[in-house]
Amino acid sequence: MTPTFAAIPRNRLPHLLRTMPKAELHIHIEGSLEPELIFALAARNGLKLPYANVEALRAAYSFTDLQSFLDIYYAGASVLLTEADFFDMGMAYFRHAAADNIVHAELFFDPQTHTERGVPIGTVIDGLARAVATAQRDLGVSGLLILCFLRHLSEAAAFATLEAALPHRSHFIGVGLDSSERGHPPEKFARVFARCRALGLRCVAHAGEEGPPGYIWSALDDLQVERIDHGVRCVEDPALVARLAAERMPLTVCPLSNLKLRVVPTLTDHDLAALLAAGLCVTVNSDDPAYFGGYVNQNFLAVFEALPQLTVRDAHTLARNSFEASFASAADKRRWGAALDLVFAAG
Ligand code: ADE
Ligand code: ZN
């Protein structure tokens, strides 16, 4: 049954946005580390942080661009040492996800951030995989893991990471590409992604966050990705927008991240509504919620408040897109889609 959107007043949006079932497809699990957990893990591991307390750390979260954020993000992740640390980080995220009515989450993780500090890749993957299994069992939230290559490091380092991860192949569904975008175009990793595709791994990549539209073309053509993470700079290239729409290529958009990293000056300037109107398969995500001021529902609420042209139908479309663009089974997508329609049918 298709809900009758026109009958639902716009003042129902906050309730609908909070309660609608949804998938999150762009969350760096290291970016979900809240300052309280950073301090707790540092204490557990006998590490001293260069901040006096939680408040002092949070006060340092003022970013001017992607790199200024990444410097703090990698420092925060340095408290992660044991399998239990990765498990606890994963579970803290999944509890937030359940509270936001996320029924499915695809988690990015950055193994090189940890292996470079001497943490075995198996420790990282085992802890996260145990969190995924526990979240399914105890919270009813489904999860998948996506291994990201750090693009500021070399192609050889990415190949070495892939080889080290292969004994744990059953625990991750795909690969992504993240970290400093400018100066590190997707084509740098064309051969690594070709190998990943040959292995049957699903491929996604960050492109068009700070980097130019050409990086989105390269992610599509050189890496043959199935989703673009961010991708918001596609609006600068009408031929690219037309291609993304024609191919129903999903964009995993992160409004509060774009605001905090100054990709847009204010949320009112965000192109989310324009991208939806252009027929793109757009989704709303949190990126690094502990650093950018909100989990998924806060991203939905903030962007719908900033963009009054977004409608009740758009809310439904964004949630439906999140299922369509996910790597979940067709049966799960159908079940979540039916649950979504029920929420909107009730108004
Ligand atoms: N790693 C964590 N968050 C990121 C972002 N927004 N862009 C690129 N790499 C990231
Ligand atoms: Zn990201």
Coordinates of C-alpha atoms and ligand atoms in Angstrom, one line a residue:
M1 CA 0.0 0.0 0.0
T2 CA 1.5 3.4 -1.0
P3 CA 0.9 6.0 1.6
T4 CA -1.0 9.2 0.7
F5 CA 1.7 11.8 1.5
A6 CA -0.4 14.8 0.7
A7 CA -2.7 14.0 3.6
I8 CA 0.1 14.3 6.1
P9 CA 0.8 17.8 7.5
R10 CA 4.5 19.0 7.4
N11 CA 4.4 19.5 11.2
R12 CA 4.4 15.6 11.4
L13 CA 7.9 15.6 9.9
P14 CA 9.9 15.5 13.1
H15 CA 7.9 12.5 14.3
L16 CA 8.1 10.7 10.9
L17 CA 11.9 11.4 10.5
R18 CA 12.6 10.0 14.0
T19 CA 10.4 6.9 13.8
M20 CA 10.7 5.9 10.1
P21 CA 12.9 2.8 9.7
K22 CA 16.0 3.6 7.8
A23 CA 19.5 2.3 6.8
E24 CA 22.7 4.2 7.5
L25 CA 25.3 3.7 4.7
H26 CA 28.0 6.2 5.6
I27 CA 29.3 6.0 9.1
H28 CA 33.0 5.7 9.9
I29 CA 33.0 3.6 13.1
E30 CA 36.0 5.4 14.4
G31 CA 34.0 8.7 13.9
S32 CA 31.4 7.4 16.4
L33 CA 34.0 7.4 19.3
E34 CA 32.5 9.9 21.8
P35 CA 35.0 11.8 24.0
E36 CA 33.7 9.9 27.1
L37 CA 34.6 6.6 25.4
I38 CA 37.9 7.9 24.2
F39 CA 38.8 8.8 27.9
A40 CA 37.4 5.5 29.2
L41 CA 39.5 3.5 26.6
A42 CA 42.6 5.6 27.3
A43 CA 42.2 4.8 31.1
R44 CA 41.6 1.1 30.4
N45 CA 44.8 0.9 28.2
G46 CA 47.0 3.1 30.5
L47 CA 47.3 5.8 27.9
K48 CA 47.7 9.5 28.6
L49 CA 45.7 11.9 26.4
P50 CA 47.0 15.4 25.5
Y51 CA 43.6 16.8 26.8
A52 CA 42.8 17.4 30.5
N53 CA 39.3 16.1 30.3
V54 CA 36.2 15.3 28.1
E55 CA 35.2 19.0 27.9
A56 CA 38.7 20.0 26.8
L57 CA 38.7 17.4 24.0
R58 CA 35.2 18.4 22.9
A59 CA 36.3 22.0 22.8
A60 CA 39.0 21.1 20.3
Y61 CA 36.3 20.0 17.8
S62 CA 36.3 23.1 15.6
F63 CA 37.2 22.3 12.1
T64 CA 38.1 24.4 9.1
D65 CA 38.2 21.7 6.5
L66 CA 38.5 17.9 6.1
Q67 CA 42.2 17.7 7.0
S68 CA 41.8 19.7 10.2
F69 CA 39.1 17.1 11.2
L70 CA 41.2 14.1 10.1
D71 CA 44.1 15.2 12.3
I72 CA 41.9 15.0 15.5
Y73 CA 40.0 11.9 14.3
Y74 CA 43.2 9.9 13.9
A75 CA 44.4 11.1 17.3
G76 CA 41.1 10.0 18.9
A77 CA 41.3 6.5 17.3
S78 CA 44.8 6.0 18.8
V79 CA 43.1 4.8 22.1
L80 CA 41.8 1.6 20.3
L81 CA 44.1 -1.3 21.1
T82 CA 42.2 -4.5 21.9
E83 CA 39.4 -6.6 20.5
A84 CA 37.2 -5.4 23.4
D85 CA 37.9 -1.8 22.4
F86 CA 36.6 -2.3 18.9
F87 CA 33.7 -4.3 20.2
D88 CA 32.7 -1.6 22.7
M89 CA 33.0 1.2 20.0
G90 CA 30.8 -0.9 17.7
M91 CA 28.2 -1.5 20.4
A92 CA 28.0 2.1 21.4
Y93 CA 27.2 3.0 17.8
F94 CA 24.6 0.3 17.4
R95 CA 22.8 1.5 20.6
H96 CA 22.6 5.0 19.0
A97 CA 21.4 3.4 15.7
A98 CA 18.6 1.4 17.4
A99 CA 17.5 4.6 19.2
D100 CA 17.3 6.3 15.8
N101 CA 15.2 3.4 14.3
I102 CA 18.1 2.4 12.0
V103 CA 17.3 -1.2 11.0
H104 CA 20.5 -1.7 9.0
A105 CA 24.0 0.0 9.1
E106 CA 27.0 -0.4 6.9
L107 CA 30.1 0.5 8.9
F108 CA 33.3 1.8 7.4
F109 CA 36.4 1.0 9.3
D110 CA 40.0 2.2 8.6
P111 CA 42.4 -0.8 9.4
Q112 CA 45.5 1.2 8.4
T113 CA 44.9 3.7 11.2
H114 CA 45.3 0.8 13.6
T115 CA 47.8 -1.5 11.9
E116 CA 50.3 1.4 11.5
R117 CA 50.2 1.5 15.4
G118 CA 50.9 -2.2 15.6
V119 CA 47.4 -3.4 16.2
P120 CA 46.8 -6.7 14.3
I121 CA 44.1 -6.4 11.6
G122 CA 42.4 -9.5 13.1
T123 CA 41.9 -7.6 16.4
V124 CA 40.1 -4.8 14.5
I125 CA 37.9 -7.1 12.4
D126 CA 37.1 -9.6 15.2
G127 CA 36.0 -6.9 17.6
L128 CA 33.8 -5.2 15.0
A129 CA 32.4 -8.5 13.7
R130 CA 31.4 -9.5 17.2
A131 CA 29.6 -6.1 17.6
V132 CA 27.7 -6.7 14.3
A133 CA 26.6 -10.2 15.5
T134 CA 25.6 -8.9 19.0
A135 CA 23.7 -5.9 17.5
Q136 CA 21.7 -8.3 15.4
R137 CA 21.0 -10.6 18.3
D138 CA 20.3 -8.1 21.1
L139 CA 19.1 -5.0 19.3
G140 CA 17.6 -6.4 16.0
V141 CA 19.9 -4.1 14.0
S142 CA 21.5 -5.6 11.0
G143 CA 25.1 -4.6 10.1
L144 CA 27.7 -5.0 7.5
L145 CA 31.4 -4.0 7.5
I146 CA 33.2 -2.1 4.7
L147 CA 37.0 -1.9 4.8
C148 CA 38.3 1.5 3.7
F149 CA 41.7 2.2 2.2
L150 CA 43.3 5.5 3.3
R151 CA 43.9 7.4 0.1
H152 CA 46.7 9.5 1.5
L153 CA 48.7 6.3 1.8
S154 CA 50.2 4.5 -1.2
E155 CA 48.6 1.9 -3.6
A156 CA 51.2 -0.6 -2.3
A157 CA 49.9 0.0 1.3
A158 CA 46.3 -0.6 0.1
F159 CA 47.3 -3.8 -1.6
A160 CA 49.1 -5.0 1.6
T161 CA 46.1 -4.1 3.7
L162 CA 43.8 -6.1 1.3
E163 CA 46.1 -9.2 1.5
A164 CA 46.2 -9.0 5.3
A165 CA 42.4 -8.7 5.5
L166 CA 41.7 -11.7 3.2
P167 CA 41.9 -14.3 6.0
H168 CA 38.9 -12.4 7.5
R169 CA 37.1 -12.1 4.2
S170 CA 33.8 -13.5 5.5
H171 CA 33.5 -10.5 7.9
F172 CA 33.4 -7.7 5.4
I173 CA 31.2 -7.2 2.4
G174 CA 33.2 -4.6 0.5
V175 CA 35.8 -1.9 0.3
G176 CA 35.8 1.9 0.4
L177 CA 38.2 4.8 -0.1
D178 CA 38.5 7.6 2.5
S179 CA 40.8 10.2 4.2
S180 CA 42.3 13.3 2.6
E181 CA 40.6 13.7 -0.8
R182 CA 42.5 16.5 -2.5
G183 CA 45.6 15.4 -4.4
H184 CA 44.6 11.7 -4.0
P185 CA 42.2 11.0 -7.0
P186 CA 40.4 7.6 -7.2
E187 CA 42.5 6.5 -10.2
K188 CA 45.4 6.1 -7.8
F189 CA 43.6 3.0 -6.5
A190 CA 42.3 1.6 -9.8
R191 CA 44.3 -1.6 -9.7
V192 CA 43.5 -2.3 -6.0
F193 CA 39.8 -1.9 -6.7
A194 CA 40.0 -4.1 -9.8
R195 CA 41.4 -6.9 -7.6
C196 CA 38.7 -6.2 -5.0
R197 CA 36.0 -6.6 -7.7
A198 CA 37.6 -9.8 -8.9
L199 CA 37.3 -11.1 -5.3
G200 CA 33.6 -10.3 -5.3
L201 CA 33.9 -7.4 -2.9
R202 CA 31.4 -4.5 -3.2
C203 CA 33.0 -1.2 -4.0
V204 CA 32.3 2.3 -2.8
A205 CA 34.4 5.5 -2.6
H206 CA 34.4 8.9 -1.2
A207 CA 34.4 11.4 -4.0
G208 CA 33.2 15.0 -4.6
E209 CA 33.3 15.9 -0.9
E210 CA 36.2 18.4 -1.2
G211 CA 37.5 17.0 -4.4
P212 CA 36.2 18.2 -7.8
P213 CA 33.5 16.5 -10.0
G214 CA 36.3 14.8 -11.9
Y215 CA 37.0 12.6 -8.9
I216 CA 33.4 11.4 -9.1
W217 CA 33.8 10.5 -12.8
S218 CA 37.0 8.7 -11.8
A219 CA 35.3 6.7 -9.0
L220 CA 32.7 5.6 -11.5
D221 CA 34.9 4.8 -14.4
D222 CA 38.3 3.8 -12.9
L223 CA 37.0 2.2 -9.7
Q224 CA 33.6 1.1 -11.0
V225 CA 32.0 1.8 -7.6
E226 CA 28.4 1.0 -6.7
R227 CA 27.9 4.0 -4.5
I228 CA 29.5 7.5 -4.2
D229 CA 30.1 8.7 -0.6
H230 CA 29.3 12.4 -0.4
G231 CA 29.3 13.3 -4.1
V232 CA 27.7 16.7 -3.4
R233 CA 30.1 18.5 -5.7
C234 CA 28.4 16.7 -8.7
V235 CA 26.1 19.7 -8.9
E236 CA 28.9 21.7 -10.5
D237 CA 28.7 19.3 -13.6
P238 CA 25.3 18.9 -15.2
A239 CA 26.4 16.0 -17.4
L240 CA 27.6 14.2 -14.2
V241 CA 24.2 14.8 -12.5
A242 CA 22.5 13.4 -15.5
R243 CA 24.6 10.3 -15.5
L244 CA 24.2 9.7 -11.7
A245 CA 20.4 10.0 -12.2
A246 CA 20.3 7.8 -15.2
E247 CA 22.3 5.1 -13.5
R248 CA 20.5 5.5 -10.2
M249 CA 24.0 5.7 -8.6
P250 CA 23.4 6.3 -4.9
L251 CA 25.0 9.3 -3.1
T252 CA 25.5 8.8 0.6
V253 CA 25.1 12.5 1.7
C254 CA 26.1 13.7 5.2
P255 CA 24.6 17.2 5.9
L256 CA 26.0 17.9 9.3
S257 CA 29.5 16.7 8.2
N258 CA 29.3 19.1 5.1
L259 CA 28.4 21.9 7.5
K260 CA 31.1 21.2 10.1
L261 CA 33.8 20.7 7.4
R262 CA 32.7 23.8 5.6
V263 CA 31.7 22.1 2.3
V264 CA 28.7 24.3 2.6
P265 CA 28.6 27.6 4.5
T266 CA 25.2 26.9 6.1
L267 CA 22.7 24.0 5.9
T268 CA 20.3 26.3 3.9
D269 CA 22.9 26.2 1.1
H270 CA 22.9 22.4 1.1
D271 CA 22.0 20.8 -2.3
L272 CA 20.1 17.8 -0.8
A273 CA 16.7 19.0 -2.1
A274 CA 18.1 19.9 -5.5
L275 CA 19.7 16.5 -5.8
L276 CA 16.4 14.8 -4.9
A277 CA 14.6 17.0 -7.4
A278 CA 17.1 15.9 -10.1
G279 CA 16.0 12.3 -9.5
L280 CA 19.2 11.1 -7.8
C281 CA 19.2 8.2 -5.3
V282 CA 20.3 10.3 -2.4
T283 CA 20.5 9.0 1.2
V284 CA 21.1 10.9 4.6
N285 CA 23.9 9.7 6.9
S286 CA 26.0 10.9 9.8
D287 CA 29.6 10.3 8.6
D288 CA 31.4 10.9 12.0
P289 CA 28.6 11.5 14.4
A290 CA 30.7 12.0 17.5
Y291 CA 32.6 14.9 15.8
F292 CA 29.9 16.6 13.7
G293 CA 27.1 17.0 16.3
G294 CA 24.7 14.3 15.5
Y295 CA 23.6 10.8 14.6
V296 CA 21.3 10.1 11.7
N297 CA 18.1 11.5 13.1
Q298 CA 19.8 14.7 14.0
N299 CA 21.0 15.0 10.4
F300 CA 17.5 14.4 9.1
L301 CA 15.9 16.9 11.5
A302 CA 18.5 19.6 10.9
V303 CA 18.4 19.4 7.1
F304 CA 14.6 19.3 6.9
E305 CA 14.5 22.3 9.2
A306 CA 17.0 24.2 7.0
L307 CA 15.3 23.3 3.7
P308 CA 11.6 24.0 3.9
Q309 CA 11.1 22.8 0.3
L310 CA 11.7 19.2 1.5
T311 CA 8.4 17.3 1.8
V312 CA 6.9 14.4 3.6
R313 CA 7.2 12.4 0.4
D314 CA 11.0 13.3 0.4
A315 CA 11.4 11.9 3.9
H316 CA 9.8 8.6 2.6
T317 CA 12.0 8.7 -0.5
L318 CA 15.2 9.2 1.5
A319 CA 14.4 6.2 3.7
R320 CA 13.4 4.0 0.8
N321 CA 16.6 5.0 -1.1
S322 CA 18.7 4.0 2.0
F323 CA 17.3 0.4 1.6
E324 CA 17.6 0.4 -2.2
A325 CA 21.2 1.5 -2.0
S326 CA 22.2 -0.9 0.7
F327 CA 24.0 -4.2 0.2
A328 CA 21.3 -6.1 2.2
S329 CA 19.3 -9.0 0.7
A330 CA 16.3 -8.3 -1.5
A331 CA 14.1 -10.0 1.2
D332 CA 15.3 -7.6 3.9
K333 CA 14.8 -4.6 1.6
R334 CA 11.2 -5.7 1.0
R335 CA 10.5 -6.2 4.7
W336 CA 12.0 -2.8 5.7
G337 CA 10.2 -1.1 2.8
A338 CA 6.8 -2.5 4.0
A339 CA 7.6 -1.3 7.6
L340 CA 8.4 2.1 6.2
D341 CA 5.1 2.3 4.4
L342 CA 3.2 1.4 7.5
V343 CA 4.8 4.3 9.5
F344 CA 3.7 6.8 6.7
A345 CA 0.3 5.2 6.4
A346 CA -0.3 5.9 10.1
G347 CA 0.8 9.5 9.4
Ligands
ADE1 N1 37.2 9.6 7.3 C1 36.4 9.9 8.2 N2 35.5 10.8 7.9 C2 35.8 11.2 6.6 C3 35.3 12.1 5.6 N3 34.3 12.9 5.9 N4 35.9 12.2 4.5 C4 37.0 11.4 4.2 N5 37.5 10.6 5.0 C5 36.9 10.4 6.2
ZN2 ZN 32.9 9.7 5.2

